[in-house]
PDB file of C-alpha atoms in Angstrom:
ATOM      1  CA  MET A 833      -0.027   0.099   0.019  1.00  0.00           C
ATOM      2  CA  THR A 834       1.145   3.399  -0.880  1.00  0.00           C
ATOM      3  CA  GLU A 835       1.766   5.627   2.227  1.00  0.00           C
ATOM      4  CA  TYR A 836      -0.301   8.705   1.966  1.00  0.00           C
ATOM      5  CA  LYS A 837       0.616  11.779   3.967  1.00  0.00           C
ATOM      6  CA  TRP A 838      -2.728  11.653   5.796  1.00  0.00           C
ATOM      7  CA  TYR A 839      -2.173   7.883   6.844  1.00  0.00           C
ATOM      8  CA  GLU A 840      -0.095   8.548   9.940  1.00  0.00           C
ATOM      9  CA  VAL A 841      -2.667  10.814  11.711  1.00  0.00           C
ATOM     10  CA  TYR A 842      -5.603   8.165  10.693  1.00  0.00           C
ATOM     11  CA  GLN A 843      -3.628   5.237  12.012  1.00  0.00           C
ATOM     12  CA  ALA A 844      -2.865   7.372  15.425  1.00  0.00           C
ATOM     13  CA  ALA A 845      -6.687   7.290  15.818  1.00  0.00           C
ATOM     14  CA  VAL A 846      -7.159   3.684  14.806  1.00  0.00           C
ATOM     15  CA  LEU A 847      -4.348   2.388  17.243  1.00  0.00           C
ATOM     16  CA  GLU A 848      -5.268   4.859  20.135  1.00  0.00           C
ATOM     17  CA  THR A 849      -5.963   2.761  23.201  1.00  0.00           C
ATOM     18  CA  ASP A 850      -6.989   5.540  25.676  1.00  0.00           C
ATOM     19  CA  TRP A 851     -10.586   5.878  24.906  1.00  0.00           C
ATOM     20  CA  SER A 852     -10.683   9.298  26.584  1.00  0.00           C
ATOM     21  CA  LYS A 853      -8.375  10.537  23.804  1.00  0.00           C
ATOM     22  CA  MET A 854     -10.381   8.845  21.044  1.00  0.00           C
ATOM     23  CA  GLU A 855     -12.600  11.750  19.956  1.00  0.00           C
ATOM     24  CA  GLN A 856      -9.559  13.994  19.700  1.00  0.00           C
ATOM     25  CA  ARG A 857      -7.744  11.664  17.531  1.00  0.00           C
ATOM     26  CA  ILE A 858     -10.809  11.077  15.323  1.00  0.00           C
ATOM     27  CA  GLN A 859     -11.300  14.741  14.858  1.00  0.00           C
ATOM     28  CA  ALA A 860      -7.675  15.144  13.960  1.00  0.00           C
ATOM     29  CA  ALA A 861      -7.812  12.325  11.273  1.00  0.00           C
ATOM     30  CA  GLU A 862     -11.049  13.602   9.939  1.00  0.00           C
ATOM     31  CA  ALA A 863      -9.438  17.235   9.637  1.00  0.00           C
ATOM     32  CA  VAL A 864      -6.396  15.786   7.574  1.00  0.00           C
ATOM     33  CA  LEU A 865      -8.754  13.624   5.440  1.00  0.00           C
ATOM     34  CA  HIS A 866     -11.024  16.550   4.507  1.00  0.00           C
ATOM     35  CA  GLN A 867      -7.866  18.691   3.890  1.00  0.00           C
ATOM     36  CA  ARG A 868      -6.547  16.120   1.487  1.00  0.00           C
ATOM     37  CA  LYS A 869     -10.086  16.000  -0.311  1.00  0.00           C
ATOM     38  CA  ARG A 870      -9.712  19.912  -0.599  1.00  0.00           C
ATOM     39  CA  GLU A 871      -6.374  19.357  -2.138  1.00  0.00           C
ATOM     40  CA  PHE A 872      -7.702  17.181  -4.742  1.00  0.00           C
ATOM     41  CA  ALA A 873      -9.429  20.188  -6.211  1.00  0.00           C
ATOM     42  CA  LEU A 874      -5.940  21.363  -6.946  1.00  0.00           C
ATOM     43  CA  ASP A 875      -4.401  18.270  -8.373  1.00  0.00           C
ATOM     44  CA  HIS A 876      -7.387  16.924 -10.648  1.00  0.00           C
ATOM     45  CA  GLY A 877      -9.053  14.860  -8.096  1.00  0.00           C
ATOM     46  CA  GLY A 878      -6.177  12.733  -6.879  1.00  0.00           C
ATOM     47  CA  THR A 879      -5.724   9.004  -7.647  1.00  0.00           C
ATOM     48  CA  PRO A 880      -8.690   6.435  -7.738  1.00  0.00           C
ATOM     49  CA  GLU A 881      -6.840   4.519  -5.229  1.00  0.00           C
ATOM     50  CA  GLU A 882      -6.224   7.400  -2.750  1.00  0.00           C
ATOM     51  CA  ASN A 883      -9.809   8.400  -3.180  1.00  0.00           C
ATOM     52  CA  GLN A 884     -11.016   4.892  -2.135  1.00  0.00           C
ATOM     53  CA  ALA A 885      -8.542   4.886   0.764  1.00  0.00           C
ATOM     54  CA  ILE A 886     -10.004   8.034   1.927  1.00  0.00           C
ATOM     55  CA  GLU A 887     -13.417   6.850   1.823  1.00  0.00           C
ATOM     56  CA  ALA A 888     -12.529   3.617   3.734  1.00  0.00           C
ATOM     57  CA  ALA A 889     -10.722   5.538   6.112  1.00  0.00           C
ATOM     58  CA  PHE A 890     -13.790   7.841   6.873  1.00  0.00           C
ATOM     59  CA  ARG A 891     -15.961   4.748   7.257  1.00  0.00           C
ATOM     60  CA  GLY A 892     -13.461   3.384   9.667  1.00  0.00           C
ATOM     61  CA  LEU A 893     -13.575   6.402  11.787  1.00  0.00           C
ATOM     62  CA  SER A 894     -17.234   6.435  11.844  1.00  0.00           C
ATOM     63  CA  VAL A 895     -17.307   3.016  13.308  1.00  0.00           C
ATOM     64  CA  LEU A 896     -14.547   4.061  15.720  1.00  0.00           C
ATOM     65  CA  ARG A 897     -16.548   7.115  16.744  1.00  0.00           C
ATOM     66  CA  MET A 898     -19.597   4.718  17.492  1.00  0.00           C
ATOM     67  CA  ASP A 899     -17.447   2.551  19.795  1.00  0.00           C
ATOM     68  CA  ALA A 900     -16.131   5.471  21.459  1.00  0.00           C
ATOM     69  CA  ALA A 901     -19.547   6.832  22.071  1.00  0.00           C
ATOM     70  CA  SER A 902     -20.618   3.430  23.510  1.00  0.00           C
ATOM     71  CA  TRP A 903     -17.596   3.334  25.561  1.00  0.00           C
ATOM     72  CA  LEU A 904     -18.470   6.787  26.987  1.00  0.00           C
ATOM     73  CA  GLY A 905     -21.834   5.814  27.557  1.00  0.00           C
ATOM     74  CA  ARG A 906     -20.777   2.951  29.837  1.00  0.00           C
ATOM     75  CA  GLN A 907     -18.683   5.186  31.874  1.00  0.00           C
ATOM     76  CA  GLU A 908     -21.420   7.593  32.952  1.00  0.00           C
ATOM     77  CA  PRO A 909     -23.013   6.584  36.390  1.00  0.00           C
ATOM     78  CA  LYS A 910     -26.401   4.873  36.201  1.00  0.00           C
ATOM     79  CA  THR A 911     -29.179   6.896  37.869  1.00  0.00           C
ATOM     80  CA  GLY A 912     -32.588   5.673  38.908  1.00  0.00           C
ATOM     81  CA  THR A 913     -31.932   2.045  39.669  1.00  0.00           C
TER      82      THR A 913
END
């Protein structure tokens, strides 16, 4: 696989083990992915391979965000029981 310049930030989010830092990592990864998509306007849309990789990364971050929200929900104290 080609190493894209945004991949390191994305990988940091995917490999983060501290759930309390997860949202920050996800936001950073999304920011670099959106920046790269903006750069595509300047370089004729980028390669099909990178476009597919970016879309896959966005999907992965979406799943990761749901997992992080689920973890956060389990950390909140239960009330009313």
